[in-house]
Tab-separated table of C-alpha atoms in Angstrom:
chain	number	residue	atom	x	y	z
A	1	UNK	CA	-50.302	11.976	25.241
A	2	UNK	CA	-48.720	14.664	27.262
A	3	UNK	CA	-47.829	17.754	25.400
A	4	UNK	CA	-44.410	17.836	23.954
A	5	UNK	CA	-42.243	20.071	26.249
A	6	UNK	CA	-40.051	22.682	24.584
A	7	UNK	CA	-36.737	21.285	23.534
A	8	UNK	CA	-33.755	21.856	25.609
A	9	UNK	CA	-31.802	23.074	22.727
A	10	UNK	CA	-34.312	26.047	22.484
A	11	UNK	CA	-33.874	26.763	26.185
A	12	UNK	CA	-30.831	28.084	27.714
A	13	UNK	CA	-27.735	26.971	29.663
A	14	UNK	CA	-25.495	24.088	29.486
A	15	UNK	CA	-27.931	21.711	27.838
A	16	UNK	CA	-28.485	24.109	24.871
A	17	UNK	CA	-24.802	24.433	24.410
A	18	UNK	CA	-24.055	20.699	24.397
A	19	UNK	CA	-27.190	19.775	22.221
A	20	UNK	CA	-26.353	22.460	19.679
A	21	UNK	CA	-22.797	21.233	19.336
A	22	UNK	CA	-24.381	18.115	17.909
A	23	UNK	CA	-25.603	20.118	14.912
A	24	UNK	CA	-22.060	19.899	13.514
A	25	UNK	CA	-21.997	16.209	13.537
A	26	UNK	CA	-22.166	14.507	10.049
A	27	UNK	CA	-21.207	11.007	9.100
A	28	UNK	CA	-18.489	10.954	6.603
A	29	UNK	CA	-19.282	10.688	2.923
A	30	UNK	CA	-17.416	7.450	3.019
A	31	UNK	CA	-19.795	6.074	5.564
A	32	UNK	CA	-22.595	6.942	3.416
A	33	UNK	CA	-20.997	5.529	0.460
A	34	UNK	CA	-20.534	2.257	2.313
A	35	UNK	CA	-24.115	2.175	3.507
A	36	UNK	CA	-25.497	2.685	-0.040
A	37	UNK	CA	-23.086	0.135	-1.364
A	38	UNK	CA	-24.252	-2.410	1.166
A	39	UNK	CA	-27.856	-1.706	0.158
A	40	UNK	CA	-26.936	-2.280	-3.488
A	41	UNK	CA	-24.778	-5.374	-2.792
A	42	UNK	CA	-27.257	-7.014	-0.446
A	43	UNK	CA	-29.992	-7.057	-2.965
A	44	UNK	CA	-27.679	-8.079	-5.911
A	45	UNK	CA	-26.103	-10.775	-3.851
A	46	UNK	CA	-29.535	-11.924	-2.694
A	47	UNK	CA	-30.775	-12.276	-6.168
A	48	UNK	CA	-27.794	-14.224	-7.330
A	49	UNK	CA	-26.693	-16.049	-4.242
A	50	UNK	CA	-28.075	-19.401	-5.323
A	51	UNK	CA	-26.210	-19.265	-8.488
A	52	UNK	CA	-23.144	-17.802	-6.941
A	53	UNK	CA	-23.184	-20.497	-4.184
A	54	UNK	CA	-23.487	-23.182	-6.762
A	55	UNK	CA	-20.618	-21.979	-8.755
A	56	UNK	CA	-18.460	-20.440	-6.181
A	57	UNK	CA	-19.822	-21.156	-2.664
A	58	UNK	CA	-16.866	-19.944	-0.772
A	59	UNK	CA	-16.870	-16.636	-2.526
A	60	UNK	CA	-20.595	-16.137	-2.020
A	61	UNK	CA	-20.255	-16.992	1.508
A	62	UNK	CA	-17.297	-14.579	1.800
A	63	UNK	CA	-19.132	-11.746	0.157
A	64	UNK	CA	-22.183	-12.108	2.414
A	65	UNK	CA	-19.911	-12.465	5.424
A	66	UNK	CA	-18.118	-9.317	4.328
A	67	UNK	CA	-21.170	-7.364	3.637
A	68	UNK	CA	-23.472	-8.373	6.337
A	69	UNK	CA	-21.299	-9.053	9.273
A	70	UNK	CA	-17.888	-7.532	9.015
A	71	UNK	CA	-16.935	-9.110	12.295
A	72	UNK	CA	-13.491	-10.132	11.173
A	73	UNK	CA	-12.709	-7.168	9.032
A	74	UNK	CA	-15.041	-4.630	10.496
A	75	UNK	CA	-15.634	-1.800	8.198
A	76	UNK	CA	-13.046	-3.126	5.819
A	77	UNK	CA	-15.465	-5.424	4.223
A	78	UNK	CA	-18.117	-2.857	3.712
A	79	UNK	CA	-15.446	-0.637	2.210
A	80	UNK	CA	-14.493	-3.347	-0.077
A	81	UNK	CA	-18.148	-3.586	-1.319
A	82	UNK	CA	-18.332	0.100	-1.546
A	83	UNK	CA	-15.336	0.213	-3.737
A	84	UNK	CA	-16.414	-2.620	-5.927
A	85	UNK	CA	-19.909	-1.244	-6.885
A	86	UNK	CA	-18.649	1.881	-8.189
A	87	UNK	CA	-18.444	0.766	-11.846
A	88	UNK	CA	-22.045	-0.342	-11.430
A	89	UNK	CA	-22.965	-1.857	-14.670
A	90	UNK	CA	-19.939	-3.995	-15.089
A	91	UNK	CA	-20.074	-5.261	-11.641
A	92	UNK	CA	-23.656	-5.968	-11.867
A	93	UNK	CA	-23.061	-8.155	-14.816
A	94	UNK	CA	-20.252	-9.792	-12.976
A	95	UNK	CA	-22.429	-11.143	-10.338
A	96	UNK	CA	-25.627	-11.654	-12.232
A	97	UNK	CA	-26.412	-15.028	-13.415
A	98	UNK	CA	-26.827	-15.805	-17.084
A	99	UNK	CA	-30.590	-15.973	-16.682
A	100	UNK	CA	-30.996	-12.895	-14.599
A	101	UNK	CA	-33.255	-10.193	-15.970
A	102	UNK	CA	-31.052	-7.788	-17.808
A	103	UNK	CA	-32.823	-4.870	-16.293
A	104	UNK	CA	-31.549	-5.751	-13.018
A	105	UNK	CA	-27.986	-5.407	-13.971
A	106	UNK	CA	-28.598	-1.967	-15.603
A	107	UNK	CA	-28.659	1.252	-13.816
A	108	UNK	CA	-29.904	0.919	-10.158
A	109	UNK	CA	-30.530	4.114	-8.473
A	110	UNK	CA	-28.636	3.594	-5.380
A	111	UNK	CA	-25.656	2.387	-7.186
A	112	UNK	CA	-25.713	5.379	-9.441
A	113	UNK	CA	-25.774	7.510	-6.273
A	114	UNK	CA	-22.728	5.567	-5.017
A	115	UNK	CA	-20.929	6.207	-8.226
A	116	UNK	CA	-21.624	9.940	-8.035
A	117	UNK	CA	-20.385	10.207	-4.375
A	118	UNK	CA	-16.907	11.470	-3.699
A	119	UNK	CA	-14.075	9.072	-3.339
A	120	UNK	CA	-12.138	10.079	-0.288
A	121	UNK	CA	-10.082	6.928	-0.335
A	122	UNK	CA	-8.510	7.628	-3.712
A	123	UNK	CA	-4.763	8.006	-3.439
A	124	UNK	CA	-3.589	11.245	-2.062
A	125	UNK	CA	-1.171	11.449	-5.037
A	126	UNK	CA	-3.141	11.369	-8.261
A	127	UNK	CA	0.011	10.536	-10.080
A	128	UNK	CA	0.335	7.235	-8.471
A	129	UNK	CA	-3.040	5.528	-8.363
A	130	UNK	CA	-1.635	2.012	-8.697
A	131	UNK	CA	1.635	1.762	-7.179
A	132	UNK	CA	3.428	-1.428	-7.933
A	133	UNK	CA	4.151	-4.003	-5.323
A	134	UNK	CA	7.362	-3.517	-3.516
A	135	UNK	CA	10.312	-4.955	-5.429
A	136	UNK	CA	11.233	-7.176	-2.558
A	137	UNK	CA	7.871	-8.861	-2.979
A	138	UNK	CA	7.577	-8.896	-6.760
A	139	UNK	CA	10.520	-11.113	-7.386
A	140	UNK	CA	10.424	-14.899	-7.084
A	141	UNK	CA	7.012	-14.780	-5.447
A	142	UNK	CA	5.547	-12.963	-8.380
A	143	UNK	CA	6.229	-15.915	-10.578
A	144	UNK	CA	4.473	-18.267	-8.158
A	145	UNK	CA	1.261	-19.645	-9.553
A	146	UNK	CA	-1.661	-19.676	-7.120
A	147	UNK	CA	-1.468	-22.978	-5.533
A	148	UNK	CA	-4.338	-25.302	-4.529
A	149	UNK	CA	-3.606	-24.654	-0.792
A	150	UNK	CA	-6.459	-22.361	-0.474
A	151	UNK	CA	-9.007	-24.431	1.434
A	152	UNK	CA	-12.512	-24.208	0.078
A	153	UNK	CA	-11.526	-21.909	-2.772
A	154	UNK	CA	-11.165	-23.101	-6.357
A	155	UNK	CA	-8.022	-21.840	-7.881
A	156	UNK	CA	-8.658	-18.782	-10.041
A	157	UNK	CA	-8.673	-19.492	-13.720
A	158	UNK	CA	-5.549	-18.643	-15.759
A	159	UNK	CA	-7.566	-16.064	-17.574
A	160	UNK	CA	-8.231	-14.265	-14.424
A	161	UNK	CA	-4.587	-13.275	-14.199
A	162	UNK	CA	-4.471	-12.033	-17.728
A	163	UNK	CA	-4.352	-8.365	-18.833
A	164	UNK	CA	-7.420	-9.032	-20.875
A	165	UNK	CA	-9.401	-9.015	-17.754
A	166	UNK	CA	-8.700	-5.344	-17.122
A	167	UNK	CA	-11.778	-3.316	-17.659
A	168	UNK	CA	-14.053	-6.396	-17.573
A	169	UNK	CA	-16.157	-7.552	-14.758
A	170	UNK	CA	-13.742	-8.912	-12.225
A	171	UNK	CA	-15.722	-8.867	-9.089
A	172	UNK	CA	-15.715	-12.408	-8.113
A	173	UNK	CA	-12.230	-13.125	-9.551
A	174	UNK	CA	-10.712	-10.226	-7.419
A	175	UNK	CA	-12.717	-11.116	-4.593
A	176	UNK	CA	-11.639	-14.808	-4.756
A	177	UNK	CA	-8.000	-13.672	-4.472
A	178	UNK	CA	-8.540	-11.222	-1.662
A	179	UNK	CA	-10.667	-13.692	0.197
A	180	UNK	CA	-7.936	-16.401	-0.296
A	181	UNK	CA	-5.272	-13.898	1.010
A	182	UNK	CA	-7.481	-13.038	3.923
A	183	UNK	CA	-8.078	-16.650	4.842
A	184	UNK	CA	-4.269	-17.207	4.704
A	185	UNK	CA	-3.536	-14.349	6.961
A	186	UNK	CA	-6.382	-15.495	9.265
A	187	UNK	CA	-4.727	-18.926	9.467
A	188	UNK	CA	-1.384	-17.294	10.246
A	189	UNK	CA	0.125	-18.435	6.926
A	190	UNK	CA	1.693	-15.346	5.562
A	191	UNK	CA	3.598	-16.846	2.729
A	192	UNK	CA	0.766	-18.100	0.684
A	193	UNK	CA	-1.047	-14.806	1.460
A	194	UNK	CA	1.845	-12.892	-0.034
A	195	UNK	CA	1.906	-15.048	-3.185
A	196	UNK	CA	-1.895	-14.554	-3.716
A	197	UNK	CA	-1.431	-10.792	-3.109
A	198	UNK	CA	1.448	-10.680	-5.666
A	199	UNK	CA	-0.826	-12.441	-8.087
A	200	UNK	CA	-3.623	-9.989	-7.313
A	201	UNK	CA	-1.373	-6.968	-7.832
A	202	UNK	CA	-0.114	-8.459	-11.118
A	203	UNK	CA	-3.522	-9.283	-12.404
A	204	UNK	CA	-5.447	-6.287	-11.188
A	205	UNK	CA	-3.141	-3.219	-11.057
A	206	UNK	CA	-6.376	-1.025	-11.057
A	207	UNK	CA	-8.247	-3.514	-8.926
A	208	UNK	CA	-11.289	-2.776	-6.725
A	209	UNK	CA	-9.609	-4.110	-3.614
A	210	UNK	CA	-6.211	-2.342	-3.672
A	211	UNK	CA	-6.428	-0.874	-0.257
A	212	UNK	CA	-7.595	-4.215	1.209
A	213	UNK	CA	-4.864	-6.007	-0.636
A	214	UNK	CA	-2.335	-3.591	0.701
A	215	UNK	CA	-3.591	-3.941	4.240
A	216	UNK	CA	-3.417	-7.703	3.986
A	217	UNK	CA	0.134	-7.516	2.674
A	218	UNK	CA	1.107	-5.523	5.668
A	219	UNK	CA	-0.459	-7.969	7.962
A	220	UNK	CA	1.146	-10.852	6.228
A	221	UNK	CA	4.570	-9.193	6.140
A	222	UNK	CA	4.204	-8.536	9.866
A	223	UNK	CA	3.292	-12.164	10.471
A	224	UNK	CA	6.202	-13.284	8.524
A	225	UNK	CA	8.502	-11.287	10.694
A	226	UNK	CA	9.460	-8.914	7.959
A	227	UNK	CA	8.885	-5.781	10.011
A	228	UNK	CA	10.975	-3.605	7.567
A	229	UNK	CA	8.839	-4.704	4.652
A	230	UNK	CA	5.630	-4.304	6.648
A	231	UNK	CA	6.709	-0.722	7.507
A	232	UNK	CA	7.649	0.177	3.855
A	233	UNK	CA	4.235	-1.013	2.879
A	234	UNK	CA	2.587	0.853	5.678
A	235	UNK	CA	4.291	4.047	4.469
A	236	UNK	CA	2.761	3.326	1.034
A	237	UNK	CA	-0.581	2.757	2.566
A	238	UNK	CA	-0.403	5.996	4.511
A	239	UNK	CA	0.622	7.881	1.367
A	240	UNK	CA	-2.058	6.427	-0.820
A	241	UNK	CA	-4.917	6.116	1.644
A	242	UNK	CA	-4.366	8.661	4.399
A	243	UNK	CA	-7.903	8.699	5.607
A	244	UNK	CA	-8.790	5.061	4.994
A	245	UNK	CA	-10.666	3.314	7.821
A	246	UNK	CA	-8.182	0.459	7.619
A	247	UNK	CA	-5.293	2.708	8.658
A	248	UNK	CA	-5.685	2.090	12.368
A	249	UNK	CA	-5.643	-1.657	11.681
A	250	UNK	CA	-2.730	-1.603	9.528
A	251	UNK	CA	-0.795	0.678	11.996
A	252	UNK	CA	-1.449	-1.891	14.615
A	253	UNK	CA	-0.348	-4.794	12.372
A	254	UNK	CA	2.928	-3.034	11.529
A	255	UNK	CA	3.466	-2.347	15.173
A	256	UNK	CA	3.198	1.321	15.004
B	1	UNK	CA	-24.394	-15.322	11.082
B	2	UNK	CA	-26.724	-13.929	8.474
B	3	UNK	CA	-29.471	-15.778	10.050
B	4	UNK	CA	-28.526	-14.320	13.503
B	5	UNK	CA	-28.574	-10.805	11.917
B	6	UNK	CA	-31.914	-11.470	10.354
B	7	UNK	CA	-33.476	-12.872	13.421
B	8	UNK	CA	-32.402	-10.058	15.588
B	9	UNK	CA	-35.516	-8.319	16.878
B	10	UNK	CA	-37.606	-9.156	13.756
B	11	UNK	CA	-39.923	-11.949	12.805
B	12	UNK	CA	-39.130	-14.351	10.127
B	13	UNK	CA	-38.425	-12.476	6.902
B	14	UNK	CA	-41.378	-11.994	4.827
B	15	UNK	CA	-39.526	-11.350	1.594
B	16	UNK	CA	-36.581	-12.953	0.097
B	17	UNK	CA	-33.767	-10.652	-0.974
B	18	UNK	CA	-34.667	-11.615	-4.595
B	19	UNK	CA	-37.924	-9.678	-4.354
B	20	UNK	CA	-36.585	-6.527	-2.741
B	21	UNK	CA	-37.280	-3.288	-4.517
B	22	UNK	CA	-33.736	-2.152	-5.040
B	23	UNK	CA	-34.665	1.366	-5.924
B	24	UNK	CA	-36.667	1.852	-2.802
B	25	UNK	CA	-34.190	0.243	-0.643
B	26	UNK	CA	-31.512	2.635	-1.990
B	27	UNK	CA	-33.828	5.488	-1.617
B	28	UNK	CA	-34.691	4.652	1.967
B	29	UNK	CA	-31.039	4.209	2.908
B	30	UNK	CA	-30.009	7.320	1.137
B	31	UNK	CA	-32.706	9.422	2.853
B	32	UNK	CA	-32.396	8.068	6.273
B	33	UNK	CA	-28.856	7.177	6.524
B	34	UNK	CA	-27.702	10.306	8.475
B	35	UNK	CA	-30.361	9.972	11.143
B	36	UNK	CA	-29.522	6.172	11.397
B	37	UNK	CA	-25.821	6.882	11.744
B	38	UNK	CA	-26.268	9.589	14.217
B	39	UNK	CA	-28.759	7.589	16.249
B	40	UNK	CA	-26.280	4.653	16.447
B	41	UNK	CA	-23.514	7.004	17.629
B	42	UNK	CA	-25.679	8.705	20.263
B	43	UNK	CA	-26.609	5.306	21.499
B	44	UNK	CA	-23.007	4.855	22.366
B	45	UNK	CA	-21.692	2.573	19.663
B	46	UNK	CA	-18.077	2.952	18.837
B	47	UNK	CA	-16.985	4.132	15.490
B	48	UNK	CA	-16.269	0.677	13.980
B	49	UNK	CA	-19.465	-0.740	15.405
B	50	UNK	CA	-21.571	1.999	13.873
B	51	UNK	CA	-20.667	0.892	10.311
B	52	UNK	CA	-21.396	-2.725	11.189
B	53	UNK	CA	-24.588	-1.890	12.931
B	54	UNK	CA	-25.647	0.246	10.086
B	55	UNK	CA	-25.130	-2.671	7.743
B	56	UNK	CA	-27.210	-4.860	9.933
B	57	UNK	CA	-30.070	-2.446	9.831
B	58	UNK	CA	-29.867	-2.380	6.036
B	59	UNK	CA	-30.004	-6.092	5.821
B	60	UNK	CA	-32.999	-6.257	8.019
B	61	UNK	CA	-34.609	-3.395	6.050
B	62	UNK	CA	-33.986	-5.253	2.898
B	63	UNK	CA	-35.751	-8.257	4.330
B	64	UNK	CA	-38.672	-6.397	5.642
B	65	UNK	CA	-39.064	-3.654	3.105
B	66	UNK	CA	-42.212	-5.084	1.545
B	67	UNK	CA	-43.802	-4.742	5.045
B	68	UNK	CA	-42.866	-1.165	5.530
B	69	UNK	CA	-45.611	1.159	4.612
B	70	UNK	CA	-44.708	4.278	2.567
B	71	UNK	CA	-44.029	7.074	5.051
B	72	UNK	CA	-43.143	4.763	7.804
B	73	UNK	CA	-39.624	4.091	6.640
B	74	UNK	CA	-37.861	6.358	9.221
B	75	UNK	CA	-39.770	4.791	12.018
B	76	UNK	CA	-38.897	1.342	10.864
B	77	UNK	CA	-35.194	2.298	10.430
B	78	UNK	CA	-35.053	3.741	13.844
B	79	UNK	CA	-36.811	0.967	15.588
B	80	UNK	CA	-34.599	-1.477	13.927
B	81	UNK	CA	-31.570	0.595	14.767
B	82	UNK	CA	-32.473	0.629	18.445
B	83	UNK	CA	-32.761	-3.136	18.554
B	84	UNK	CA	-29.611	-3.602	16.725
B	85	UNK	CA	-27.722	-1.071	18.818
B	86	UNK	CA	-28.945	-2.683	21.944
B	87	UNK	CA	-27.744	-6.070	20.605
B	88	UNK	CA	-24.362	-4.599	19.696
B	89	UNK	CA	-23.998	-3.065	23.148
B	90	UNK	CA	-24.648	-6.363	24.744
B	91	UNK	CA	-22.168	-8.019	22.547
B	92	UNK	CA	-19.515	-5.406	23.184
B	93	UNK	CA	-20.345	-4.679	26.680
B	94	UNK	CA	-16.789	-4.789	27.859
B	95	UNK	CA	-15.572	-2.598	25.000
B	96	UNK	CA	-15.159	0.989	25.627
B	97	UNK	CA	-17.797	3.258	24.305
B	98	UNK	CA	-17.195	5.876	21.646
B	99	UNK	CA	-14.431	8.291	22.849
B	100	UNK	CA	-13.310	11.629	21.845
B	101	UNK	CA	-10.984	10.344	19.232
B	102	UNK	CA	-13.677	8.695	17.200
B	103	UNK	CA	-15.848	11.749	17.675
B	104	UNK	CA	-13.121	13.765	16.030
B	105	UNK	CA	-13.614	11.776	12.904
B	106	UNK	CA	-17.064	13.091	12.600
B	107	UNK	CA	-17.257	15.610	9.883
B	108	UNK	CA	-17.771	19.236	10.818
B	109	UNK	CA	-18.875	22.012	8.603
B	110	UNK	CA	-16.844	24.470	10.626
B	111	UNK	CA	-13.494	25.177	9.141
B	112	UNK	CA	-12.074	27.485	11.708
B	113	UNK	CA	-9.567	25.613	13.730
B	114	UNK	CA	-10.430	27.152	17.094
B	115	UNK	CA	-14.094	26.824	16.619
B	116	UNK	CA	-13.589	23.318	15.414
B	117	UNK	CA	-11.764	22.376	18.508
B	118	UNK	CA	-14.356	23.825	20.666
B	119	UNK	CA	-17.083	22.037	18.889
B	120	UNK	CA	-15.137	18.890	19.145
B	121	UNK	CA	-14.754	19.305	22.794
B	122	UNK	CA	-18.458	20.009	23.214
B	123	UNK	CA	-19.383	16.949	21.167
B	124	UNK	CA	-17.091	15.033	23.426
B	125	UNK	CA	-18.809	16.327	26.487
B	126	UNK	CA	-22.147	15.615	24.971
B	127	UNK	CA	-21.328	12.071	24.327
B	128	UNK	CA	-19.993	11.650	27.859
B	129	UNK	CA	-23.195	12.910	29.219
B	130	UNK	CA	-25.276	10.794	27.002
B	131	UNK	CA	-23.221	7.823	28.041
B	132	UNK	CA	-24.397	8.280	31.608
B	133	UNK	CA	-28.065	7.711	30.573
B	134	UNK	CA	-29.457	4.077	30.478
B	135	UNK	CA	-29.952	3.159	26.900
B	136	UNK	CA	-33.753	3.216	27.217
B	137	UNK	CA	-33.657	6.787	28.433
B	138	UNK	CA	-30.929	7.787	26.041
B	139	UNK	CA	-32.973	6.533	23.006
B	140	UNK	CA	-35.913	8.632	23.890
B	141	UNK	CA	-33.917	11.619	24.755
B	142	UNK	CA	-31.830	11.453	21.557
B	143	UNK	CA	-34.837	10.965	19.337
B	144	UNK	CA	-36.548	13.930	21.037
B	145	UNK	CA	-33.825	16.420	21.661
B	146	UNK	CA	-31.497	15.708	18.801
B	147	UNK	CA	-33.556	14.216	16.083
B	148	UNK	CA	-36.594	16.319	17.027
B	149	UNK	CA	-39.161	13.504	16.706
B	150	UNK	CA	-42.364	14.187	18.676
B	151	UNK	CA	-43.278	12.054	21.624
B	152	UNK	CA	-46.028	10.423	19.616
B	153	UNK	CA	-43.602	9.533	16.885
B	154	UNK	CA	-41.164	8.219	19.491
B	155	UNK	CA	-43.958	5.955	20.943
B	156	UNK	CA	-44.642	4.701	17.553
B	157	UNK	CA	-41.056	4.172	16.607
B	158	UNK	CA	-39.953	2.421	19.767
B	159	UNK	CA	-43.228	0.629	20.373
B	160	UNK	CA	-43.794	2.139	23.718
B	161	UNK	CA	-46.913	3.427	25.381
B	162	UNK	CA	-47.144	7.224	25.339
B	163	UNK	CA	-47.005	7.508	29.017
B	164	UNK	CA	-43.720	5.603	29.054
B	165	UNK	CA	-42.255	7.871	26.521
B	166	UNK	CA	-43.206	10.873	28.485
B	167	UNK	CA	-41.816	9.485	31.775
B	168	UNK	CA	-38.557	8.389	30.140
B	169	UNK	CA	-38.116	11.702	28.603
B	170	UNK	CA	-38.780	13.625	31.781
B	171	UNK	CA	-36.249	11.519	33.684
B	172	UNK	CA	-33.775	11.734	30.827
B	173	UNK	CA	-33.966	15.380	30.591
B	174	UNK	CA	-33.603	15.966	34.318
B	175	UNK	CA	-30.568	13.781	34.368
B	176	UNK	CA	-29.098	15.402	31.229
B	177	UNK	CA	-29.627	18.854	32.545
B	178	UNK	CA	-27.767	18.043	35.839
B	179	UNK	CA	-24.988	16.405	34.139
B	180	UNK	CA	-24.629	18.865	31.376
B	181	UNK	CA	-24.152	21.623	33.966
B	182	UNK	CA	-21.536	19.717	35.805
B	183	UNK	CA	-19.656	18.726	32.651
B	184	UNK	CA	-19.641	22.201	31.301
B	185	UNK	CA	-18.514	23.679	34.704
B	186	UNK	CA	-15.720	21.221	34.877
B	187	UNK	CA	-14.466	21.620	31.340
B	188	UNK	CA	-15.010	25.173	30.519
B	189	UNK	CA	-11.874	27.198	30.438
C-alpha cells in the first residue's frame, strides 16, 4: 500500500479552505433522533411483526413501509416513528405481543437515548402544545364516526376514541387513524380523510402524530378545494412546528 | 419493498430482526450516525434522500449485525452507505443533487451571522466541487479527506484493492484541487 499522502486540509490554498468549511457541518439533532428511533422501531417491529400482521396486517405493513421506505412520505414517516418512541416503555408495550419477553419492552438503550434527546419539533409556543382543530372542521364532521370505507383497515374500536386512552399505549390505534387518513389523501378522497383526522384530534389531543395529522389535514383541505382552510391550518402548522421537515411539503400542498 | 431494501448489495439476511441485539444496534447507530449522515450528504444525496438512505442502512445493519465483528461497525456502516447511496443516485438520477438551500439546513456551531454566511457559502462550494467528481472517486476522497480514514481503511471499507484506492484518491485530489481553485476564484468577493 502506498503511503498515505498528507491531507489536503493540512496543506494550503483553496482545497484547505473548502475542506475545513466542512468541519462545521453537523446533522441536526432531529435527524439523529429519527435514526435512533428507526433503529429502535425496526427491531421492535421485527420482533412483533408476525403478531402485528396477524392482528392488524395493514397497520404492520404501514409501519414497516413508513419506517423502512418512506417513499411516499419521505422523512415524514421516520419522524412519525421518532415521535412515537419517545415514551419508550408505554410504546414498547403497545406493540409487544402478549407473549413477548417482558425485558424486551423495558428500557432499551437506544430508546432511552431517543427520549433524552432534544425535541426541536415541539410547538414554538409552549402554551399551546395541543391546539384544537379548526372550528370549521370540528363541527358536523367531528360527530362522524369512522366509517368502514377505509380499505384494508379495520375500524378503530370505540374505546380507541375514548379519553381513557390518554396516557395509555396508543401506538397502533393512533397509527391506524393516521394511516387511514394518509390512505384517503393518497386516493384523493379528502372528505373521509378529514373525518378521520377529526376523530384523531378528538381522541388523541396529545397524540404522537400531531404534526403528521396536521400536515395531512392541510393536504386534505387543499384537495377538497378549501384553500382558505388549508392556509389557516398551514399558519397553525408554521406556528407550532416552524422547523418541521414536513413544512416544505405542507407549504406546497397549501399552494404557498 | 422491504425485501428490495434488504437485498440491496447484501446477501440474504443471516439474522431475523427478532434476534437483533437492540442495545448494540442502538449503540452502533448512535456512534456512527454522524459519519454516516455526512457521508451520504457528501456523496450527493439530497436532504430528503439522506434520511431515507440512512434508514435503509439501519435496516441492513439490523439484518446483518450478527455478522459484523466488533470494531468493524464503522466499516460496515460506510460500505453499506456507499451501496445504498449509489442505488439512491441511480433511482433519483434525474433529480437535482443537494443544493445550497439544503446545505443551509446543516447545523453550524458558528453563531456569528457573517461567519455563518461565509461558512455556508464555502460549504456550498465544497458540495459543488464534490459533485463534479464521479461517485467512485468522490467516495474515496470524502473518506480520506473529510472523514480521515487511512487508505488501508478505505480499501477494507469499500472492498477495493489498495492500488485502486491510491489511484482513485490521486485522481480525485488532482481534480478537486483544480476545481477548488477555480470555484474559490470565481466566488471570492
